[in-house]
XYZ file of C-alpha atoms in Angstrom:
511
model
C -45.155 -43.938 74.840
C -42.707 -41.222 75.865
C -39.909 -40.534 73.748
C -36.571 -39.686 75.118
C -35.179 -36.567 73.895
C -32.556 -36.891 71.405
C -29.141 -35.380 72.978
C -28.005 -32.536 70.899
C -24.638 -32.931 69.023
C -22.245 -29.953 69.167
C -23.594 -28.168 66.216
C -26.687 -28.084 67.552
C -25.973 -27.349 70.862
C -24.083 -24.507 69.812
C -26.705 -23.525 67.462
C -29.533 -22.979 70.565
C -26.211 -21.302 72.532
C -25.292 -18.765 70.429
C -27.617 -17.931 66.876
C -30.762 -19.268 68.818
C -30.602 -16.496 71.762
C -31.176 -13.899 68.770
C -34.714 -12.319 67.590
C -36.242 -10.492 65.487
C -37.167 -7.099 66.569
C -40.753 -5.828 66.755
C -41.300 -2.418 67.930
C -37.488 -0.970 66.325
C -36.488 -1.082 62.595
C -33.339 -3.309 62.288
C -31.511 -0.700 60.686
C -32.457 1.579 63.348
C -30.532 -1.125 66.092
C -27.581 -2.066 63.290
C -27.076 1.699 61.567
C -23.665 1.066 60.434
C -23.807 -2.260 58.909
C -25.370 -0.559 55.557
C -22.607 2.203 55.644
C -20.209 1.122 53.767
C -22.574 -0.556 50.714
C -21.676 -4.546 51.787
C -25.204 -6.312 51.020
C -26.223 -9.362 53.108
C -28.475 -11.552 52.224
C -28.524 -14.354 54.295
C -26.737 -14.023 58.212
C -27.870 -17.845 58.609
C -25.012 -19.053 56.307
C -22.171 -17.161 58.641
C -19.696 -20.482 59.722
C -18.000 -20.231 62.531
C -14.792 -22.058 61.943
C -14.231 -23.156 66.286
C -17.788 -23.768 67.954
C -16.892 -22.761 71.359
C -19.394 -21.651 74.206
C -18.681 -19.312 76.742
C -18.055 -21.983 79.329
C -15.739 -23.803 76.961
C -13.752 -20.833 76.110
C -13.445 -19.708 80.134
C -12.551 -23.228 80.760
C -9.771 -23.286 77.947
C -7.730 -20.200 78.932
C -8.285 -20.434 82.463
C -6.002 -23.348 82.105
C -3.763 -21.504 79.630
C -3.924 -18.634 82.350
C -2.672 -21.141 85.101
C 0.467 -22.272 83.177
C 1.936 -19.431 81.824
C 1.825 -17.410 85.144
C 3.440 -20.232 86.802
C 5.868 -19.798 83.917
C 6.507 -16.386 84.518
C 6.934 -16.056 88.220
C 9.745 -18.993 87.422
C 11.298 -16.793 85.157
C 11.670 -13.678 87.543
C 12.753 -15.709 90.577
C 15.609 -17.485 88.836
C 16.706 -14.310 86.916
C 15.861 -15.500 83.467
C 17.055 -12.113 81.817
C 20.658 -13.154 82.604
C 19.962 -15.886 80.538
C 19.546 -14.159 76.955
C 21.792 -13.753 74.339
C 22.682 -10.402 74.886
C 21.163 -7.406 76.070
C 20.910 -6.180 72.187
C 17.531 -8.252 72.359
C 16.151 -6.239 74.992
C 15.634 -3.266 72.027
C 13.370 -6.320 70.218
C 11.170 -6.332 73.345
C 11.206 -2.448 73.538
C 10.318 -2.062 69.753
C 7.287 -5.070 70.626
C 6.104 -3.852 73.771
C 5.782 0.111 72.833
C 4.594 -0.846 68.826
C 2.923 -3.958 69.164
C 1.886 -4.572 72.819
C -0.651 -1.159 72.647
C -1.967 -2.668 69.403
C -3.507 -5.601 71.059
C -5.854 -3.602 73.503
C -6.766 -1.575 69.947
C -7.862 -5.047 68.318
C -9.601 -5.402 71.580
C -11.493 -2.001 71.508
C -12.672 -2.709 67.755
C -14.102 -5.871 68.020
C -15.948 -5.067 71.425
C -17.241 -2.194 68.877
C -17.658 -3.697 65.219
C -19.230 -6.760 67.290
C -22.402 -4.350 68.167
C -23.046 -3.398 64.672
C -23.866 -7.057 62.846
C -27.027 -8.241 63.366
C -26.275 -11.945 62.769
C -25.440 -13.404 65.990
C -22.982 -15.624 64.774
C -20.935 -12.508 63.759
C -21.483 -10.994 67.088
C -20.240 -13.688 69.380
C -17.122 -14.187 67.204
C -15.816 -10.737 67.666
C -16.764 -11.055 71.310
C -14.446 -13.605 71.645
C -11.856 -12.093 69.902
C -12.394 -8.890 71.392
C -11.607 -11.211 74.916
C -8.732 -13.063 73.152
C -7.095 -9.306 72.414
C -7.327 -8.036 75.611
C -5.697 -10.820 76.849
C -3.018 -11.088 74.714
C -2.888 -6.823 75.657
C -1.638 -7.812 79.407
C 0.047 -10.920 79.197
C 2.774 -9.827 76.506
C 3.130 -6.709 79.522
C 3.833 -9.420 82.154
C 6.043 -11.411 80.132
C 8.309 -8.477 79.702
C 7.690 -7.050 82.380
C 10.594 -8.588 84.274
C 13.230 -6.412 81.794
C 12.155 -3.089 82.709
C 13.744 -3.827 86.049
C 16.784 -4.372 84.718
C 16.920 -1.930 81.082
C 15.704 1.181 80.131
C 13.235 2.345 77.700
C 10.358 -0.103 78.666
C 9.163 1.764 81.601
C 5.954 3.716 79.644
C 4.932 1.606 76.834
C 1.253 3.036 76.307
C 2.368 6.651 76.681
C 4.875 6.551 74.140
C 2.716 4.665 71.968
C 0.088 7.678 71.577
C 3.481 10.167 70.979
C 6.799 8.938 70.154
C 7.175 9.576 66.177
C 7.834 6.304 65.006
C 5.148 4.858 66.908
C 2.365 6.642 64.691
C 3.057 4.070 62.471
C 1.440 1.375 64.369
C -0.859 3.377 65.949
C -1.931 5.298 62.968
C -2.731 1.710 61.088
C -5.394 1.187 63.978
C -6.730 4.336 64.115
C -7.380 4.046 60.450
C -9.149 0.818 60.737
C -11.233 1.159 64.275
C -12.729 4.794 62.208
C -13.338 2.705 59.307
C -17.191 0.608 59.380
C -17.520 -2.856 60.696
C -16.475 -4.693 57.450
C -13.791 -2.828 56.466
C -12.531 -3.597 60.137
C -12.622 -6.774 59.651
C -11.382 -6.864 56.799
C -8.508 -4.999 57.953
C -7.862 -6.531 60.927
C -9.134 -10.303 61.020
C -8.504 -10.729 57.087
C -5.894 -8.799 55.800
C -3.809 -8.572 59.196
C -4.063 -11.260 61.160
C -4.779 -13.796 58.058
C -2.358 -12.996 55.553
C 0.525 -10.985 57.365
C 0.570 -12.087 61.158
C 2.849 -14.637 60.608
C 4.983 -12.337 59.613
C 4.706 -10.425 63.320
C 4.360 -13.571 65.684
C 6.541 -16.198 63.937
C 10.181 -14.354 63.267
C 9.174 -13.036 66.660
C 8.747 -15.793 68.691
C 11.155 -17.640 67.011
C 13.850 -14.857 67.689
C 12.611 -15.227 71.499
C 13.393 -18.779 71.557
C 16.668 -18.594 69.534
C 17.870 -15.476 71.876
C 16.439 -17.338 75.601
C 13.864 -15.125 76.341
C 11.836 -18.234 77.278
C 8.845 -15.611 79.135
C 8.169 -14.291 75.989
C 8.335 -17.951 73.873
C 5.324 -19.060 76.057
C 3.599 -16.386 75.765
C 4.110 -17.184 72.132
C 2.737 -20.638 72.403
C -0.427 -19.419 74.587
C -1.594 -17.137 71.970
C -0.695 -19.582 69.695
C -4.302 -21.140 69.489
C -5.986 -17.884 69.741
C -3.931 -16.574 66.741
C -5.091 -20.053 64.900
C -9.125 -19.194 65.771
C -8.140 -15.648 64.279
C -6.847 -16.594 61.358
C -9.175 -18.885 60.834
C -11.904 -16.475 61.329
C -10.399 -13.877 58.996
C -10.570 -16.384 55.778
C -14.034 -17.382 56.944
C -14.938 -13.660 57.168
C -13.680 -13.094 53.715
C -15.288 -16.224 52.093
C -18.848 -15.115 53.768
C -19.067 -11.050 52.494
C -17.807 -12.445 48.867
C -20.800 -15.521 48.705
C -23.530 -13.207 49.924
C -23.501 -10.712 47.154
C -21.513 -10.266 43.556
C -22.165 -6.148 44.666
C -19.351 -6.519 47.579
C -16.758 -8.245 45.421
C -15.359 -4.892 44.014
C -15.573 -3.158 47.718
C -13.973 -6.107 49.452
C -11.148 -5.759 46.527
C -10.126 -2.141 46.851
C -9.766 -2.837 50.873
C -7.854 -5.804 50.431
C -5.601 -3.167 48.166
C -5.322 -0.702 50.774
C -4.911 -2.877 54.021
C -1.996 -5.295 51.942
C -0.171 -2.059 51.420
C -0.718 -0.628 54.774
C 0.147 -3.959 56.564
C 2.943 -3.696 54.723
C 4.243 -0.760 55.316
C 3.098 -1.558 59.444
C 5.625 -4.788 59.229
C 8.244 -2.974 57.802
C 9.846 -2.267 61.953
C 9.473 -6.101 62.007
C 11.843 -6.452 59.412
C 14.283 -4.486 60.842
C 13.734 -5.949 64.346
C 14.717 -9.507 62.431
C 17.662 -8.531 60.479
C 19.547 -6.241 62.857
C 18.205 -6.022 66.624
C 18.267 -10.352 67.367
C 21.604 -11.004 68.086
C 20.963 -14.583 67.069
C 19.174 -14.273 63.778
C 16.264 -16.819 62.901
C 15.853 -15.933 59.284
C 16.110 -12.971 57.326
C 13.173 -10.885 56.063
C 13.493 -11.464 52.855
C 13.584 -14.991 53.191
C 10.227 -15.005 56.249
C 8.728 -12.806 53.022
C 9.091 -15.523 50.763
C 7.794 -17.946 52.804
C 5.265 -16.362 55.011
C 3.656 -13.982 51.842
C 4.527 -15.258 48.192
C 3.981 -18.974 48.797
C 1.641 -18.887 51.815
C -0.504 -15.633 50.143
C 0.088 -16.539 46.714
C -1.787 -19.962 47.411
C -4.371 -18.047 49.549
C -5.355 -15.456 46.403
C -5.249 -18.320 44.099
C -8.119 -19.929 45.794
C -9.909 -16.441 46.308
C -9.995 -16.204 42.193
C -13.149 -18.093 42.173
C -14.741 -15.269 43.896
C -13.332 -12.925 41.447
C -10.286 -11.024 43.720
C -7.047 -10.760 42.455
C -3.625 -10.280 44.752
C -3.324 -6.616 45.920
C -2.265 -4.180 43.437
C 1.165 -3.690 44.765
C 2.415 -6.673 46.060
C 5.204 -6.285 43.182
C 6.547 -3.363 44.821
C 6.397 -5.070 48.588
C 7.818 -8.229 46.590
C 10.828 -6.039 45.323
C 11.194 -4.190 48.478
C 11.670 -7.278 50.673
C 15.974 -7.055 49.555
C 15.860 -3.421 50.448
C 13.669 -2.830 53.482
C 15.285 -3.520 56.614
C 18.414 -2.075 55.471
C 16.500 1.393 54.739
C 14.448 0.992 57.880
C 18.085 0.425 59.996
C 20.176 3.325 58.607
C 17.395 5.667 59.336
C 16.909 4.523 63.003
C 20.721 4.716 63.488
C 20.239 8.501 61.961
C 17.558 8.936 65.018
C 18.087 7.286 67.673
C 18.889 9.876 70.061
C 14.618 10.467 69.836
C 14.065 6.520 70.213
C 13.796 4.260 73.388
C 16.252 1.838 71.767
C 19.644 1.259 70.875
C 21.182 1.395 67.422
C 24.787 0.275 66.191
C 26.657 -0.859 63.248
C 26.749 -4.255 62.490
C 29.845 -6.294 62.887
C 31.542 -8.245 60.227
C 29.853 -11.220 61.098
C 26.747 -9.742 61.142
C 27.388 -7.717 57.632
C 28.473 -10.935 56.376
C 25.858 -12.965 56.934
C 23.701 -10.607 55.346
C 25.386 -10.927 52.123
C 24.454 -14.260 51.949
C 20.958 -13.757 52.790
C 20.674 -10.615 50.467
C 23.664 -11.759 47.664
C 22.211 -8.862 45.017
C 22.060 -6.314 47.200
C 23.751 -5.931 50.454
C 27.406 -5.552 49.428
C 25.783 -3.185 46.742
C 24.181 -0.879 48.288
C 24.601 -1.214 51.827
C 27.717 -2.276 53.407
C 29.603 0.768 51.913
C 27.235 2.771 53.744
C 27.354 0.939 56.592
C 31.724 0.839 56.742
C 31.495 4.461 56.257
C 29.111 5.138 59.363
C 31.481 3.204 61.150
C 34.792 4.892 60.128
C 32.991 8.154 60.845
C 31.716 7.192 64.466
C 35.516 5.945 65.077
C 37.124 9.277 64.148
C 34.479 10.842 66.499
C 31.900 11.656 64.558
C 29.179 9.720 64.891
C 26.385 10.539 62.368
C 23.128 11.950 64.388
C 20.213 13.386 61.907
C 18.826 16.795 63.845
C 16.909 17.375 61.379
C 13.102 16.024 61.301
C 12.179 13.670 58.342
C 9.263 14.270 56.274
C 6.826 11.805 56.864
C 4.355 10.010 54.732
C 0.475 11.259 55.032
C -1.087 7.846 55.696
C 1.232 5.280 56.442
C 3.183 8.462 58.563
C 6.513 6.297 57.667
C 9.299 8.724 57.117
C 9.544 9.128 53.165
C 12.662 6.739 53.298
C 12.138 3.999 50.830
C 13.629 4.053 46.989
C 11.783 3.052 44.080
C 11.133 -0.495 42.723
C 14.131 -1.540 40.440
C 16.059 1.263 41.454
C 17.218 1.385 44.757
C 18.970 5.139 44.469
C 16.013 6.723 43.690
C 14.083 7.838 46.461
C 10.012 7.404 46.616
C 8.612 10.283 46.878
C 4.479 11.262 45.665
C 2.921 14.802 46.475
C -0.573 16.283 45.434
C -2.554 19.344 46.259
C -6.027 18.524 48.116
C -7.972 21.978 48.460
C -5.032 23.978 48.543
C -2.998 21.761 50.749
C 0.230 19.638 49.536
C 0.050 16.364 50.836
C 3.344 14.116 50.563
C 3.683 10.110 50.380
C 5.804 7.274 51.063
C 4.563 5.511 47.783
C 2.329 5.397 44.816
C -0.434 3.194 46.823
C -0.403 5.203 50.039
C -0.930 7.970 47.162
C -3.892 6.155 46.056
C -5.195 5.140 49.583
C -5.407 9.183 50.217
C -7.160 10.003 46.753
C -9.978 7.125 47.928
C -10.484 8.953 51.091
C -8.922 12.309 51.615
C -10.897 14.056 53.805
C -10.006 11.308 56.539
C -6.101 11.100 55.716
C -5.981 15.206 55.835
C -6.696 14.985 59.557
C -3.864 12.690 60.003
C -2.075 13.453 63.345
C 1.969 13.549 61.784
C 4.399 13.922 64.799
C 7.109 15.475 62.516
C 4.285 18.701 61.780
C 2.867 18.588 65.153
C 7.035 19.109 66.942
C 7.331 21.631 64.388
C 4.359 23.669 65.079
C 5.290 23.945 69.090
C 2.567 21.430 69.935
C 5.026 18.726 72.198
C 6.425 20.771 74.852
C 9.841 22.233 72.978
C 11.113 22.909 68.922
C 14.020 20.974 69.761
C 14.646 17.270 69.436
C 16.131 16.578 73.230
C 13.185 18.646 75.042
C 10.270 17.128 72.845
C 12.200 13.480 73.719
C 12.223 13.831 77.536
C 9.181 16.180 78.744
C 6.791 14.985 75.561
C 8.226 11.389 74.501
C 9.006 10.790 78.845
C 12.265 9.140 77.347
C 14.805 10.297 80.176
C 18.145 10.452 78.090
C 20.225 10.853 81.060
C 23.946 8.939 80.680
C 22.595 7.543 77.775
C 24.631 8.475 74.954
C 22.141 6.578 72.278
C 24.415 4.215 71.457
C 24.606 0.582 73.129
C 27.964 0.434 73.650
C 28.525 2.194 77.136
C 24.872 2.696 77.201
C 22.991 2.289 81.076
C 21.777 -1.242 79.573
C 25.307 -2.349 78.072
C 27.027 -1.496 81.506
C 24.620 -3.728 83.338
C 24.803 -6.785 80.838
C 29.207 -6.536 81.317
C 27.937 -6.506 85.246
C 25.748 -9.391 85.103
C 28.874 -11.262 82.779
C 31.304 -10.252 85.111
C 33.320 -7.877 82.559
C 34.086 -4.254 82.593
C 32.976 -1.734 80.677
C 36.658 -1.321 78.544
C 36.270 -5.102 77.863
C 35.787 -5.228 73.842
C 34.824 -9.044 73.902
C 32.541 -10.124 70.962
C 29.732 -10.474 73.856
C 29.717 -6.827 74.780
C 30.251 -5.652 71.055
C-alpha cells in the first residue's frame, strides 16, 4: 500500500532549503575553500548545532519586504507632495538628519559589504545564509534612510554629498574608522563586532533615541523608516546573541578570544555612539530623553541582564564599562563644546543652548551640568554677544584608534583631561583613553596605518594647510553665506520663510 508522504513542518522544510543544499567537498580541502575561518584561532566543532533564531526562505523574505517596500514608498512620496519638512519642529533637526545621513547612513552599505564577505568564509550553511540575509537587510536599510531624507536636501544645506564626506570630513573617521576596523578584522571577530557587540548590545542606543527624536520633532519620513527596519533590526539582534551563544558552546578554547573582542568592540562602540549622544541632548529641539538616562536604560539594565546570563559561559562585562558608565554625565556636553569650537569645518549647525534648554539639562544631569558646564556654556555666549564668537583654528589631536579628538576627562575627575601616549618602533602614538591604549598594544601594526584626518591636513595631503580650503575643495562643504552658525544661517532664513517671519524676528521658534 502506498504511503502518502508526510508534509514537512517548517523546521524541516527549512532544513532541506537552506543546510540541506550544502556538501561536502571531494576533490578541494575545506580549508582550502574556507581559509579564513581558522585565522583567528575560533575552533568549531560541530556547524550542525548553528540555530537560526527566524527560519525564513528566500521566497518568504522577498515576499516580506516587498510588502514593507510597497508601504513606505507610498509613505514617502506623501511626504514630499504635501511638504512634510514644513511640518518639523524646527529646522535645528535638520543637523540630526545631517549628522545620521553623512555618519550613519554610509555605515549601513559597510554592514552590507561585510556580511556579503564574512558570509563566504563559514562553511556551515546555516551561517552563510544568515549573513546573506543580513547582508540584503543592510543594503536596504543603506538606500531607504537616503530616500527618507532625501526630501531635506532640497530645502537645507549640508546633505547634498553624504558618501563623499563620509570617506573625508574629520569627524566622520570616527564612524568610518569603526568599520574599517571590523570589515579588516576575520569573520568572527566581524561578527562579533558588528552583529554582537553593535547591533545586540548598543543599537538601541542608535535607532531608539533616534527614531523617537523623529517622531517627537515630525519628521514622520524618517519614523517609518524607523518602523520598517524595525523587524530587520529585531532578526539582527537576535542573530547577534545567537552568534555569541554558538562560538562560546562549541569550544572552552574561544571563550578567552571571544572575551578580549567583546572588550575592544564595547569600548569602540562606545566611543562610535558618543555623536549620538550629542545628537540627543543638544541638536532635537524637542528632546526624548537624555543620554544619560537612554544609557541607563538601554546599557546598565538591558546589558547588565544580558552579561549576567553570558556568566555561565564564563564572560564577564567589558573591562571598561565603569569608565563609559561614569562618562554617560559628561559626554555629550564634551562632545557639544568641541563641535561648537569647529563648526566652521562641519556640515552642521552649532549654537548655545537657551535657558530652557540649559535648564532642563540640570535636571537630567543634577551633579554635573550646573558644575561644570553651564559656566562654560554662559561664557561662550557672552563672548559671541560682544562679537567674539569662539572658533578653534587650530586642529585637535586625535585619538589613534577610535580617531576621536583627545577631548574627554578622566573618570571621577572631570578637569582632567584623558590623555595616553606610547612609542611603537620609534613612533609616538597618542589616545583618547586607557582601553583604546590597550586596543593598539593588542594589534599595533594595524592601528599604525590608521588614516587620521588631523595628520593627513597637516601633511598637505587634502588640497590646502588651511581649514576653509581643505573644507570646500577636499570636504565639498561650500561655506558660502554661511556664517557656521544657525542663526542667519542659509537654512535658518528659509525656516523664518516657510513661518512667515523675518530674519530680525527673535521669536523662541527662530532662536
Amino acid at each position: 500500500m502506498a504511503v502518502k508522504n508526510k508534509k514537512l513542518n517548517l523546521k524541516d522544510k527549512y532544513q532541506y532549503l537552506t543546510r540541506d543544499m550544502a556538501w561536502e567537498p571531494s576533490y578541494q580541502k575545506k580549508e582550502d575553500i574556507f581559509p579564513d575561518e581558522q585565522f583567528e584561532g575560533i575552533k568549531i566543532t560541530d556547524w550542525s548545532q548553528w540555530e537560526d533564531p527566524f527560519r525564513l526562505t528566500m521566497d518568504a523574505y522577498w515576499k516580506y519586504q516587498a510588502e514593507k517596500e510597497k508601504k513606505l514608498y507610498a509613505i514617502f512620496d506623501a511626504f514630499a507632495q504635501n511638504n512634510g519638512h514644513q511640518n518639523i519642529s524646527d529646522a535645528r533637526y535638520v543637523n540630526a538628519l545631517k549628522l545620521f545621513l553623512t555618519g550613519v547612513s554610509p555605515l549601513e552599505h559597510a554592514a552590507f559589504q561585510g556580511y556579503a564577505k564574512v558570509g563566504r568564509q563559514f562553511s556551515g550553511a546555516g551561517a552563510r545564509v544568515a549573513c546573506q540575509m543580513q547582508a540584503i537587510d543592510e543594503l536596504r536599510h543603506s538606500q531607504t534612510q537616503q530616500h527618507a531624507m532625501s526630501h531635506y536636501n532640497k530645502h537645507f544645506n549640508g546633505l547634498h554629498d553624504a558618501a563623499y564626506m563620509h570617506d573625508r570630513v574629520w569627524f566622520l573617521s570616527v564612524p568610518k574608522s569603526f568599520f574599517d576596523d571590523a570589515r579588516s578584522a576575520g569573520p568572527f571577530e566581524f561578527l562579533t563586532a558588528i552583529s554582537f557587540s553593535f547591533e545586540y548590545v548598543l543599537t538601541n542606543l542608535l535607532f531608539v533615541p533616534f527614531m523617537s527624536g523623529a517622531a517627537y520633532n515630525g519628521d514622520m519620513a524618517t519614523v517609518t523608516f524607523g518602523f520598517s527596519a524595525q523587524s530587520d533590526e529585531a532578526r539582527h539582534m537576535t542573530l547577534g546573541l545567537e552568534v555569541i551563544k554558538f562560538i562560546l558552546e562549541q569550544h572552552e578554547d574561544n571563550v578567552p578570544i571571544v572575551q578580549r573582542w567583546i572588550d575592544k568592540w564595547f569600548w569602540r562602540g562606545f566611543r562610535l555612539l558618543s555623536l549620538v549622544s550629542m545628537m540627543m541632548d543638544y541638536m532635537l529641539p524637542n528632546k526624548v530623553m537624555s543620554w544619560a538616562e537612554a544609557w541607563e536604560v538601554y546599557y546598565e539594565q538591558n546589558g547588565g541582564a544580558l552579561f549576567k546570563d553570558l556568566e555561565r559561559y564564563g564572560i564577564r562585562p567589558p573591562k571598561y564599562q565603569d569608565v563609559a558608565n561614569d562618562a554617560k554625565h559628561h559626554l555629550s556636553h564634551q562632545l557639544w563644546t568641541t563641535f561648537y569650537q569647529y563648526s566652521q569645518a562641519t556640515n552642521f549647525h552649532t549654537w548655545i543652548p537657551e535657558k530652557e534648554e540649559m535648564d532642563w539639562m540640570s535636571e537630567k544631569y543634577p551633579e554635573t551640568f550646573d558644575k561644570y558646564y553651564r559656566p562654560r556654556y554662559e561664557y561662550l555666549a557672552k563672548e559671541a554677544a560682544a562679537g567674539r564668537r569662539f572658533y578653534n583654528n587650530t586642529l585637535p589631536q586625535l585619538c589613534q584608534v577610535c580617531q576621536v579628538p583627545t577631548l574627554f576627562t578622566e573618570m571621577g575627575a572631570p578637569t582632567k583631561l584623558s590623555h595616553r601616549q606610547l612609542v611603537h618602533e620609534g613612533e609616538r602614538y597618542h589616545f583618547c583613553s586607557e582601553a583604546c591604549c590597550d586596543i593598539f598594544k593588542d594589534e599595533p601594526e594595524k592601528y599604525v596605518q590608521a588614516w587620521l584626518p588631523v595628520h593627513q591636513i597637516y601633511q598637505g595631503n587634502c588640497e590646502g594647510a588651511d581649514v576653509e580650503t581643505v573644507v570646500q575643495k577636499y570636504y565639498h562643504i561650500n561655506i558660502g553665506e554661511d556664517n557656521f552658525e544657525y542663526v542667519g544661517s542659509p537654512d535658518h532664513k528659509h525656516w523664518l520663510s516657510i513661518k512667515g517671519q523675518k530674519p530680525a524676528d527673535q521669536s523662541k521658534d527662530a532662536a
